[in-house]
Coordinates of C-alpha atoms in Angstrom, one line a residue:
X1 CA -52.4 17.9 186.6
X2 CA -51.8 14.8 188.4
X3 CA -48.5 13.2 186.7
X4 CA -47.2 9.5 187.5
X5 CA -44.8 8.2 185.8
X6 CA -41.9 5.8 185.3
X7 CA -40.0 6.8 182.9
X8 CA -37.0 4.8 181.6
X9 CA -34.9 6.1 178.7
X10 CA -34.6 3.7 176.1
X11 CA -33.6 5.6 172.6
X12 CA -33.6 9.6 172.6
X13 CA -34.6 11.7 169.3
X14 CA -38.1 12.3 168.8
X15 CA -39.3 15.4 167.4
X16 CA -42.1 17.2 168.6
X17 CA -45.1 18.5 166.8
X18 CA -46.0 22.3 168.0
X19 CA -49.1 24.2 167.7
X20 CA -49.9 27.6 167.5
X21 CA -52.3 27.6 170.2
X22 CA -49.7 26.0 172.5
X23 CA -46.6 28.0 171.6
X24 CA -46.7 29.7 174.1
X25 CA -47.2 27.1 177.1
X26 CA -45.0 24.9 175.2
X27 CA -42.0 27.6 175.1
X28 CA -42.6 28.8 178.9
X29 CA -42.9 25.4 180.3
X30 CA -39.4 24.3 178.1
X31 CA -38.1 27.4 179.2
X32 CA -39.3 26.6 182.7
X33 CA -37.5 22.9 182.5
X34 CA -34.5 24.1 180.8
X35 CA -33.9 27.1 183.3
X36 CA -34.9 24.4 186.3
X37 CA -31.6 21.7 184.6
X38 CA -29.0 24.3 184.0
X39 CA -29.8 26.1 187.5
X40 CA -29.7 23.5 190.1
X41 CA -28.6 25.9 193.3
X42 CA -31.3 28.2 192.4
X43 CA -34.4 26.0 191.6
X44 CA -36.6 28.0 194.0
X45 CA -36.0 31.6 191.9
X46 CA -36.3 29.8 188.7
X47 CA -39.9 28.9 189.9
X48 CA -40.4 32.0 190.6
X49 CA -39.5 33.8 187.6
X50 CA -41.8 31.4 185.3
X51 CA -45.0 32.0 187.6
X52 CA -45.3 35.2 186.1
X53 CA -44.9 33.8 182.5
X54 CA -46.8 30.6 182.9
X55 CA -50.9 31.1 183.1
X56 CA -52.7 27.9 184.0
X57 CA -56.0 27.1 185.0
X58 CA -56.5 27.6 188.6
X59 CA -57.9 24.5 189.9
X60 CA -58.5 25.3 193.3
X61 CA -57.0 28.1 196.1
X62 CA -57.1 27.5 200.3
X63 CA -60.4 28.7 200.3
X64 CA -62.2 26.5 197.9
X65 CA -61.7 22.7 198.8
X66 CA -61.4 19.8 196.7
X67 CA -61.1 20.8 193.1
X68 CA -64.7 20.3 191.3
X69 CA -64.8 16.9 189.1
X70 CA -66.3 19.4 186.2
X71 CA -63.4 21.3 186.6
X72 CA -61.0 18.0 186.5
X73 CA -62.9 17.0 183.4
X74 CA -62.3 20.4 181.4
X75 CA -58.4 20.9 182.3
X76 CA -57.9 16.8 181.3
X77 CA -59.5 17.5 177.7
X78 CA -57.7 20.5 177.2
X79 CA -54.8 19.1 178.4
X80 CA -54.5 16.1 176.1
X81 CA -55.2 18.7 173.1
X82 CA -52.0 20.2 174.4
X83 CA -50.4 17.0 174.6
X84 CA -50.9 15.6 171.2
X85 CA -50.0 18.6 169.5
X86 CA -46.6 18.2 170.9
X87 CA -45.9 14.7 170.8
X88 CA -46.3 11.6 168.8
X89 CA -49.7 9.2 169.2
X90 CA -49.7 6.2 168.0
X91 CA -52.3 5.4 165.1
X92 CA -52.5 1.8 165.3
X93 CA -56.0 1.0 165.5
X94 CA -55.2 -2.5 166.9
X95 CA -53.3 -1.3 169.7
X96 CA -55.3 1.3 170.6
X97 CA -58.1 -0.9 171.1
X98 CA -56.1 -3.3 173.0
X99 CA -55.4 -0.5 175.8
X100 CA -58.6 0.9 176.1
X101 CA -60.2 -3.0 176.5
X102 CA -57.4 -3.0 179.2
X103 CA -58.0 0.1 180.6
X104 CA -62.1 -0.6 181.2
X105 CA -61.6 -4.2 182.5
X106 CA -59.8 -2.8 185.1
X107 CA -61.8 0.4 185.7
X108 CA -64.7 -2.0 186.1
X109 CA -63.2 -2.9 189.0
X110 CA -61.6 -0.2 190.3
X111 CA -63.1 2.5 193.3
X112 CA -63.1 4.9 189.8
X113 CA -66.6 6.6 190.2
X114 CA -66.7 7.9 186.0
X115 CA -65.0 5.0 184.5
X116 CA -64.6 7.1 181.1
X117 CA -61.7 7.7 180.1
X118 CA -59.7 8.8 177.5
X119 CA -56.7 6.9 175.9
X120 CA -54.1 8.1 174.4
X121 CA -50.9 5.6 173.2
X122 CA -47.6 7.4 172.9
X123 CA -45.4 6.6 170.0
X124 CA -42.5 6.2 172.0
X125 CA -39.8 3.7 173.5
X126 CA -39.3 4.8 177.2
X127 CA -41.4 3.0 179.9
X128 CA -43.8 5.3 181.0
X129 CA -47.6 5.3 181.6
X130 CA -49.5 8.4 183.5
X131 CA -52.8 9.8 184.4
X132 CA -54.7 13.5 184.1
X133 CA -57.9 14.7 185.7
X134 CA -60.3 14.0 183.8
X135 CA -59.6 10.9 182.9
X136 CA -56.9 10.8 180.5
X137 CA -54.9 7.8 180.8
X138 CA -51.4 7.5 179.0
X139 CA -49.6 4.8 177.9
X140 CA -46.1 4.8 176.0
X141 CA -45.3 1.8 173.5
X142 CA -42.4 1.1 175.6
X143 CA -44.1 0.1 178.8
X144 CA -44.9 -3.3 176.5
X145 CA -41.3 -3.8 176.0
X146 CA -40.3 -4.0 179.3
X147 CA -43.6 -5.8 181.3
X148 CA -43.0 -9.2 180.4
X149 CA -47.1 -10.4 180.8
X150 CA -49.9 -8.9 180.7
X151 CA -50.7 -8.8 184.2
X152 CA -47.7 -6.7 184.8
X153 CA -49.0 -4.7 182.4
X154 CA -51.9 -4.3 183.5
X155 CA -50.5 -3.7 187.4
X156 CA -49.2 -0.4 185.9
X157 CA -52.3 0.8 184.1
X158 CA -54.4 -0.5 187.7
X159 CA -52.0 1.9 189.8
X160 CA -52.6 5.2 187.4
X161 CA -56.5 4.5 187.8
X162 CA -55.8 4.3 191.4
X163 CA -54.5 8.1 191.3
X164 CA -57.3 9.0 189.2
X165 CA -59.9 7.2 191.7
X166 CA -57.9 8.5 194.7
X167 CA -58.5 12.2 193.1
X168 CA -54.6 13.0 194.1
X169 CA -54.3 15.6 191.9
X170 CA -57.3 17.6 194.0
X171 CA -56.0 16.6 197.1
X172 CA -52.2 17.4 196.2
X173 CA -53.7 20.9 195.1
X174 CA -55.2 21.2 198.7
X175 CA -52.0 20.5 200.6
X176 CA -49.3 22.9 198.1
X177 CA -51.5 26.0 198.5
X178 CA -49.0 28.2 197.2
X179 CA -46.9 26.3 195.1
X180 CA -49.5 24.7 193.0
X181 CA -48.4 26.6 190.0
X182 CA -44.8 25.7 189.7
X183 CA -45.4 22.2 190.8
X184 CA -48.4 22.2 187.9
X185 CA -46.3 23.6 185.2
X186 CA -43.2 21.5 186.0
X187 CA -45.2 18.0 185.6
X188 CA -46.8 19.1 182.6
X189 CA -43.5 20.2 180.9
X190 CA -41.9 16.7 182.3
X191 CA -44.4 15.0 180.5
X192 CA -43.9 16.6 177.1
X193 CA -40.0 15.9 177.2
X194 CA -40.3 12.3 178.4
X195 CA -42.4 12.0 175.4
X196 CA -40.2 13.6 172.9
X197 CA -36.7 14.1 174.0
X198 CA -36.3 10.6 176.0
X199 CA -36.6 9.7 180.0
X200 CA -33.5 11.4 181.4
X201 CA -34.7 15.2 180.4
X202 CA -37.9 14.4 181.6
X203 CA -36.7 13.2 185.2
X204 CA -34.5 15.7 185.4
X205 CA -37.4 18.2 184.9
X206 CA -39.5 16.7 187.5
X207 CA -36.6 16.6 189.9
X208 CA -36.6 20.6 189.8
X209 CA -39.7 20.5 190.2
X210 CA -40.1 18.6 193.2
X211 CA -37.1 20.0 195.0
X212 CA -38.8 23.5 194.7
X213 CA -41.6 21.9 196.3
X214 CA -42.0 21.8 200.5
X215 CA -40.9 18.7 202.1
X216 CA -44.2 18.1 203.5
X217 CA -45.4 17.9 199.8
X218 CA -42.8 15.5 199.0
X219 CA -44.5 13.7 202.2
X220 CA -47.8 13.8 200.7
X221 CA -46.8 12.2 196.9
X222 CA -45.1 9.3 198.8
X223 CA -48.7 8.9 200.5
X224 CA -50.3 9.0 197.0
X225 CA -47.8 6.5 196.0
X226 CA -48.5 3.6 198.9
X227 CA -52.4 4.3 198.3
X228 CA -52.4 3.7 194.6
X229 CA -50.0 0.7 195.0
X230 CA -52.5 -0.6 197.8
X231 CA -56.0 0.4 195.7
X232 CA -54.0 -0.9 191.9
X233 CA -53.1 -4.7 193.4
X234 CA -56.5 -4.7 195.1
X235 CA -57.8 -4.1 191.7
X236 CA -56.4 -6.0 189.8
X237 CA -56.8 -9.2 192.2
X238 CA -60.6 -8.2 191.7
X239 CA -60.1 -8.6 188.1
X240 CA -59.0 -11.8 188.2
X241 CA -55.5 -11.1 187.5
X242 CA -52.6 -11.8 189.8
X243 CA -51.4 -9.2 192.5
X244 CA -47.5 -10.4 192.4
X245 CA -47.5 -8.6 188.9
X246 CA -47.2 -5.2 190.6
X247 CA -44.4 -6.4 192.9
X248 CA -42.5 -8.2 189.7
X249 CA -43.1 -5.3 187.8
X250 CA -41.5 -3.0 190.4
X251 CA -38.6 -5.5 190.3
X252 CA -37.9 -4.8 186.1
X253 CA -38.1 -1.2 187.1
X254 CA -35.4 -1.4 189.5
X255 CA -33.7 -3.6 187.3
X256 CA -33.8 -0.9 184.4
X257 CA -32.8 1.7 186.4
X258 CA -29.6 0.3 187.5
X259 CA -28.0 0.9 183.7
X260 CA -29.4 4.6 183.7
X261 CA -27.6 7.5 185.7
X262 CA -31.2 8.9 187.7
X263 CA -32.0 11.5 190.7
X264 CA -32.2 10.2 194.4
X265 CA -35.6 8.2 194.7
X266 CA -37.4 10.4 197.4
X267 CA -37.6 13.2 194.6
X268 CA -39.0 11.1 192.1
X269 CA -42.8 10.5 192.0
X270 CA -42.9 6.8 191.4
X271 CA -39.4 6.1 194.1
X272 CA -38.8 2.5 193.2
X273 CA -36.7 1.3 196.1
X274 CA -36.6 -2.1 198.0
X275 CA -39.0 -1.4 200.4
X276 CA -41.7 -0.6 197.8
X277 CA -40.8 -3.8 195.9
X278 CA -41.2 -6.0 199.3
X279 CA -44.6 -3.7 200.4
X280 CA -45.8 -4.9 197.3
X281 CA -45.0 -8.5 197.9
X282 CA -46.0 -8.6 201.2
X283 CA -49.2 -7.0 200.5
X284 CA -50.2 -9.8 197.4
X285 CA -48.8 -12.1 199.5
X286 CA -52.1 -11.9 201.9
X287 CA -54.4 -12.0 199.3
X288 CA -55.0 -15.5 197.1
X289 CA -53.5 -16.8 194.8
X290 CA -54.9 -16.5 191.2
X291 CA -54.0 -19.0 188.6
X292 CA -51.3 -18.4 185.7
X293 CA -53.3 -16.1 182.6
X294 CA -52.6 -16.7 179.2
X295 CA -51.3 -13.6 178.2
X296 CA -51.4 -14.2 174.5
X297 CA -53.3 -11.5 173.6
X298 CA -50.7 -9.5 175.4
X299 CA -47.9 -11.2 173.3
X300 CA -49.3 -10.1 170.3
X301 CA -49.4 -6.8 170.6
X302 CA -46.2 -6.7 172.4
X303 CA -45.0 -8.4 168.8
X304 CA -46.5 -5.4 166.9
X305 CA -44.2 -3.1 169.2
X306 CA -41.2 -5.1 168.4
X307 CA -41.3 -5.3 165.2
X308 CA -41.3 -1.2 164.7
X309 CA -38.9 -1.3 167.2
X310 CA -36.3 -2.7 164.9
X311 CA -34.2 -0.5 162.6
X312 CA -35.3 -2.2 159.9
X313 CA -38.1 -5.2 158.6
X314 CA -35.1 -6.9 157.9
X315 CA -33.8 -7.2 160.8
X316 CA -37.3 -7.6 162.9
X317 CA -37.4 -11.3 160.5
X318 CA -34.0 -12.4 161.5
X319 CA -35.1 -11.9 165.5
X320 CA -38.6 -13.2 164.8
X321 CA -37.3 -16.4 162.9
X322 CA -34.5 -16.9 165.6
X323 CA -37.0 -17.2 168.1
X324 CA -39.2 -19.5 166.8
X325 CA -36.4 -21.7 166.4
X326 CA -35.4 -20.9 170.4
X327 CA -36.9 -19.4 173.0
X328 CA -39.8 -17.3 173.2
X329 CA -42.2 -16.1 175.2
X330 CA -45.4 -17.2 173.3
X331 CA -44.6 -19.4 169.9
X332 CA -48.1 -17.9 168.0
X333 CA -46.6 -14.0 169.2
X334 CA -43.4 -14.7 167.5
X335 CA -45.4 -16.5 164.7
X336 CA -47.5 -13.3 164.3
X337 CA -44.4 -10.7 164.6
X338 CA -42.5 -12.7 162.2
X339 CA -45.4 -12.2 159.7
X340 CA -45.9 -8.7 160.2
X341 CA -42.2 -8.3 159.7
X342 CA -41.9 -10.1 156.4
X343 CA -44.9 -8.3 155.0
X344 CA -43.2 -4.8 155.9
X345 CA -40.0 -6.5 154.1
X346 CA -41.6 -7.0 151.0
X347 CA -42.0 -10.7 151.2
X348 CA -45.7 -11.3 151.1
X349 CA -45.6 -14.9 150.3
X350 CA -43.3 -15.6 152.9
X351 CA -45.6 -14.0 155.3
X352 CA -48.8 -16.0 153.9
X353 CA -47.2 -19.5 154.5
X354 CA -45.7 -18.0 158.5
X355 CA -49.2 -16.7 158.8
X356 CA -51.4 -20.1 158.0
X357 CA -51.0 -21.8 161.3
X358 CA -52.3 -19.3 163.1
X359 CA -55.1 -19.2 160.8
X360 CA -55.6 -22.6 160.6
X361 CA -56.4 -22.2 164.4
X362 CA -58.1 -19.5 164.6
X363 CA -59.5 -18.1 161.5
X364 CA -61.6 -15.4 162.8
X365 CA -58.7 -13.6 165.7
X366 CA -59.1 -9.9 164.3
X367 CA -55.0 -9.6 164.7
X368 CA -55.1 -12.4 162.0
X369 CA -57.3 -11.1 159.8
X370 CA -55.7 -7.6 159.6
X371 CA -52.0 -9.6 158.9
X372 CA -53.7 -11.5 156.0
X373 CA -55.2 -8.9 154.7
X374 CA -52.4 -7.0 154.5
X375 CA -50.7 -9.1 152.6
X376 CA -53.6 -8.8 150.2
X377 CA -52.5 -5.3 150.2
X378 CA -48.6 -5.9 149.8
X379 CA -50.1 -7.8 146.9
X380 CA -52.2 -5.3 145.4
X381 CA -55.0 -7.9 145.6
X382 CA -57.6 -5.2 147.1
X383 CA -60.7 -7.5 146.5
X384 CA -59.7 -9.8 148.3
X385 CA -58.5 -7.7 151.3
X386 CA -62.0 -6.0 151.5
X387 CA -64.0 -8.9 150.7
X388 CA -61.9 -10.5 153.9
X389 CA -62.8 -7.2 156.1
X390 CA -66.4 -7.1 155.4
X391 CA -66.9 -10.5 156.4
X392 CA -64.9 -9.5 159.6
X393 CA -66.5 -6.4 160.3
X394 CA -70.1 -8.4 159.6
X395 CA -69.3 -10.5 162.3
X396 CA -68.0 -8.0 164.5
X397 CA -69.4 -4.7 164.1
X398 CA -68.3 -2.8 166.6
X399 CA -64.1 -3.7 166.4
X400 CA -62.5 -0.8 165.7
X401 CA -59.4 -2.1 164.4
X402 CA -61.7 -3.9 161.9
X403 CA -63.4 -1.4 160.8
X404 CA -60.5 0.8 160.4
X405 CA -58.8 -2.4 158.6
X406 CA -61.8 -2.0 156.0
X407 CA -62.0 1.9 155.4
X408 CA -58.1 1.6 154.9
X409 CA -58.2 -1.2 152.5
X410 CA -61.3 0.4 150.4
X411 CA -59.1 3.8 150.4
X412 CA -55.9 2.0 148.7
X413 CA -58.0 -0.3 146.2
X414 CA -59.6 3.2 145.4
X415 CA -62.9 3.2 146.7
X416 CA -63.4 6.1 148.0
X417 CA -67.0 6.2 148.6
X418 CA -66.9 3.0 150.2
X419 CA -64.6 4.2 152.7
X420 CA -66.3 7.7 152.8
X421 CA -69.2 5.9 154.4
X422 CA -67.7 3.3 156.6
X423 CA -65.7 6.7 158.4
X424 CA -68.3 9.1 158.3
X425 CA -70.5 6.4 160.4
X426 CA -67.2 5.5 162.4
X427 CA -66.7 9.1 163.2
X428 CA -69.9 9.9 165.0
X429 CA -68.8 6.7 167.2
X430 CA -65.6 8.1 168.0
X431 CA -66.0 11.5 167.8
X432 CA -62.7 11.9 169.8
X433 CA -60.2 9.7 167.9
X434 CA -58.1 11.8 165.8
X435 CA -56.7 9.0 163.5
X436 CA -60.9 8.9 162.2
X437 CA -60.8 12.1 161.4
X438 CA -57.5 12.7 159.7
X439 CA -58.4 9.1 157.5
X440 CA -62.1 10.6 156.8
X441 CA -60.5 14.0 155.6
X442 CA -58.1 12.5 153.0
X443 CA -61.1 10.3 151.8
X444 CA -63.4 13.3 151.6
X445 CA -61.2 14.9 149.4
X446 CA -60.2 12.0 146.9
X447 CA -64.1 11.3 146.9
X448 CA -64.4 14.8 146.1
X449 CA -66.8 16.3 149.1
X450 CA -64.1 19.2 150.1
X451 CA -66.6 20.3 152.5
X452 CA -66.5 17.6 154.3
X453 CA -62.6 17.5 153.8
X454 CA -62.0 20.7 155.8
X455 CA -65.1 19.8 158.6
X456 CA -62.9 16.4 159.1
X457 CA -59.6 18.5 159.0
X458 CA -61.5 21.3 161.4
X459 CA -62.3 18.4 163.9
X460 CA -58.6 17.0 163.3
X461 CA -57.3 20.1 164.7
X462 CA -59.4 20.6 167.4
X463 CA -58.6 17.2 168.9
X464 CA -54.7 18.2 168.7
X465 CA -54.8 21.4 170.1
X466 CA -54.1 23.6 166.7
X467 CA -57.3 25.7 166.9
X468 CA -56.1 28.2 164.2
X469 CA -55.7 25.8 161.6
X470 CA -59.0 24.4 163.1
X471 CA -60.7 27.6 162.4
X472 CA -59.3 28.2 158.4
X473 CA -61.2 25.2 157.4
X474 CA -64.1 25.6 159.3
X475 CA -64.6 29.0 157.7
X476 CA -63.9 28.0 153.9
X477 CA -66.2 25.0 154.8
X478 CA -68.6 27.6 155.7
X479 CA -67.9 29.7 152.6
X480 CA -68.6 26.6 150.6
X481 CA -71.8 25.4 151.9
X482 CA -73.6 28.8 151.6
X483 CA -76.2 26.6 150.2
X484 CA -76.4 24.4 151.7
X485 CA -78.0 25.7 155.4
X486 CA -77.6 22.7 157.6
X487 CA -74.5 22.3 157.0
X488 CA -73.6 25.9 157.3
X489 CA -75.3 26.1 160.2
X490 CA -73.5 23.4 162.0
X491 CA -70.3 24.3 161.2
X492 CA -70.7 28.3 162.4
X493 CA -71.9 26.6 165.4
X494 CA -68.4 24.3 165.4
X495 CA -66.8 27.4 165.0
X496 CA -68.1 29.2 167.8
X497 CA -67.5 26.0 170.1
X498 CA -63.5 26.3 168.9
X499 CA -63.3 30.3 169.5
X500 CA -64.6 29.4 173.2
X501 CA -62.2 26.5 172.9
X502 CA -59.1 29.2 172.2
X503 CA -60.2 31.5 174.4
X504 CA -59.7 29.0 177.0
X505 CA -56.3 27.8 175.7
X506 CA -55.0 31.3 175.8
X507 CA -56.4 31.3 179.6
X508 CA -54.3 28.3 179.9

């Protein structure tokens, strides 16, 4: 598993989620970290110890080359099925689409030779974005609160694509021989805590980690490093955006780092020094120039972010309505958070008359749409709120924030079959977004199919990693439909796929 990462501790305190499948992993790669932060003169034996305990997939020996893309592919799926079982994903259909649209822009124009790619958005405040084999691209909520545009943004989600098109994890693999294991273990168990217990634990880990590692290793990651900063600002100067992002972005890194205690750069895997920060300058510097973006788009989302990342509604209006009276960054972003603040407040009406502008303007921005209609909601005015979201969803049949927007607002006003259709169909689209599922199995059950509540549940589970619970429902499901023989039939068949599925978890 290829890991890079900045991670910057903002606030500290999330809980984990644990499955049973991953127990195991989860408490030897903790165990792992925890030994590797408490027993600094002895990293080395530490390492050691936890080979024996620690089984993951081996991706390649000294014998066998490049790891196989097939091989990449399996380890990143089971991977993020490890992953969301122990941390917390963001289910805001909005934002998830905004990141994904980001991420395939870019990959467009990126050396990536299988530009899909899974997404996953981390509920969490510390800047940090990484990629797996496979094609699994992370992105915590906090990266948007520290880039201050879009482009820089984006010059962090073009560098991970440049380690995934760069295939370093394969060619990392090739030149630790050995030490693959430790190395392996440690990033995935960095990754975990940065996403749960805060940046510092998380750094930490990966410090241990690296200092058990051979210097020519450490050698090799700086390589990785200058090759994704040179492939991400090529990219994204392809994609029209401009290449001084990466260089400015570098820059609030630095600047953010300087308030946090942190582990000498060369052990780090993303070393933010100087001397990157000029590199990066110097190389956008030769390239030319591209014209200021509106980053609005970016704005808005970044509004979304802020507003939950206020202790309270209350407080999110009293920033939101102090900036539209000062200084902001975009004027119809701190329109837009304002509104989504006074709606989680309580005050619908207030949010209504903040939110007709930008309506006014442009009555058919999905962002828009969503805000007014949940202030229907806040209202209890369901008609309206789906009668708003069909229209959407008419003229734009394929947003998935819409869509999602409309099964959600036929669930609360109580139609249930409504919403039982709009998932079900949305559900063979996205087969691997678990906020479908988990949405189509509570529908299932208040429209009263319970066999489709537990094949929705079943395929719940499976996309979080918690195969046992995965495995209950598919097996009353089955028990249920004994009359039903298609329906049996494909879900023996889902059960035999998650067996395999466990069986290579416990390999894991």
């Amino acid at each position: 598993m290829t890991e890079f990462s900045t991670t910057i501790r903002r606030t500290t305190g999330r809980t984990p989620r644990h499955s049973g499948c991953w127990q195991g992993l989860r408490r030897s790669v903790a165990g792992m970290a925890t030994g590797l932060l408490l027993a600094g003169a002895s990293v080395g034996a530490t390492a050691q110890d936890d080979h024996q305990h620690i089984q993951l997939p081996q991706l390649g020996d000294t014998s066998s080359g490049l790891v196989s893309r097939a091989r990449e592919n399996e380890l990143g799926e089971m991977w993020l099925r490890m992953f969301r079982s122990q941390v917390r994903t963001s289910s805001d259909a909005l934002l998830q689409q905004y990141v994904e649209n980001s991420l395939k822009v870019l990959a467009e124009y990126s050396p990536l030779e299988d530009k899909t790619l899974d997404v996953v958005v981390v509920k969490n405040d510390t800047m940090n974005a990484f990629a797996v084999p496979g094609g699994v691209v992370g992105v915590h909520t906090g990266l948007f609160l520290f880039a201050e545009n879009e482009d820089q943004f984006a010059s962090v989600l073009a560098h991970e694509l440049a380690h995934l098109s760069q295939r370093h994890y394969a060619r990392s693999l090739e030149a630790q021989r050995n030490s693959t294991l430790p190395t392996l273990a440690g990033m995935l168990g960095a990754l975990v805590l940065a996403a749960t217990a805060g940046g510092d634990a998380g750094i930490a880990a990966m410090t241990a980690t690296q200092a058990a590692a051979l210097d020519n290793q450490l050698r090799f990651s700086r390589q990785n490093e200058q090759e994704a900063d040179r492939v991400g600002i090529e990219t994204l100067a392809k994609a029209g955006m401009d290449p001084q992002a990466a260089g400015e972005m570098f820059e609030q890194m630095l600047k953010a780092t300087r308030y946090y205690r942190r582990p000498p750069e060369f052990l780090l895997t993303h070393p933010v020094t100087e001397k990157r920060i000029a590199d990066a300058k110097l190389r956008a510097n030769r390239m030319e120039k591209v014209p200021l973006r509106d980053s609005r788009e970016y704005h808005l989302m970044r509004a979304r972010i802020r507003v939950a990342a206020e202790a309270t509604p209350q407080q999110a209006v009293k920033r939101f309505q102090a900036e539209l009276r000062g200084v902001n960054d975009n004027e119809d972003a701190a329109r837009y958070g304002l509104v989504l603040a006074q709606t989680s407040a309580g005050k619908p009406d207030e949010a209504l008359e903040s939110l007709q502008p930008l309506l006014d303007k442009e009555p058919d921005k999905d962002a828009f749409i969503l805000a007014r209609a949940d202030i229907d909601l806040a209202r209890h005015d369901y008609t309206s709120a789906t009668r708003r979201l069909e229209k959407a969803v008419e003229n734009n049949p394929k947003n998935h924030a819409l869509i999602m927007g409309l099964a959600n607002a036929h669930f609360k006003a109580g139609n249930y079959l409504a919403a039982e259709r709009i998932l079900s169909k949305h559900s063979r689209e996205r087969r691997k977004d678990p906020a479908v599922w988990y949405l189509l199995a509570e529908t299932h059950g208040l429209a009263g199919d319970i066999v489709g509540v537990h094949e929705a549940r079943a395929e719940y589970y499976i996309l979080n990693g918690v195969f046992d619970k995965a495995l209950q429902h598919l097996r009353h499901g089955i028990r249920l439909a004994k009359n039903d023989y298609q329906t049996h039939a494909i879900l023996e068949q889902r059960m035999k796929d998650v067996i395999k599925m466990q069986e290579k978890a416990k390999e894991l």
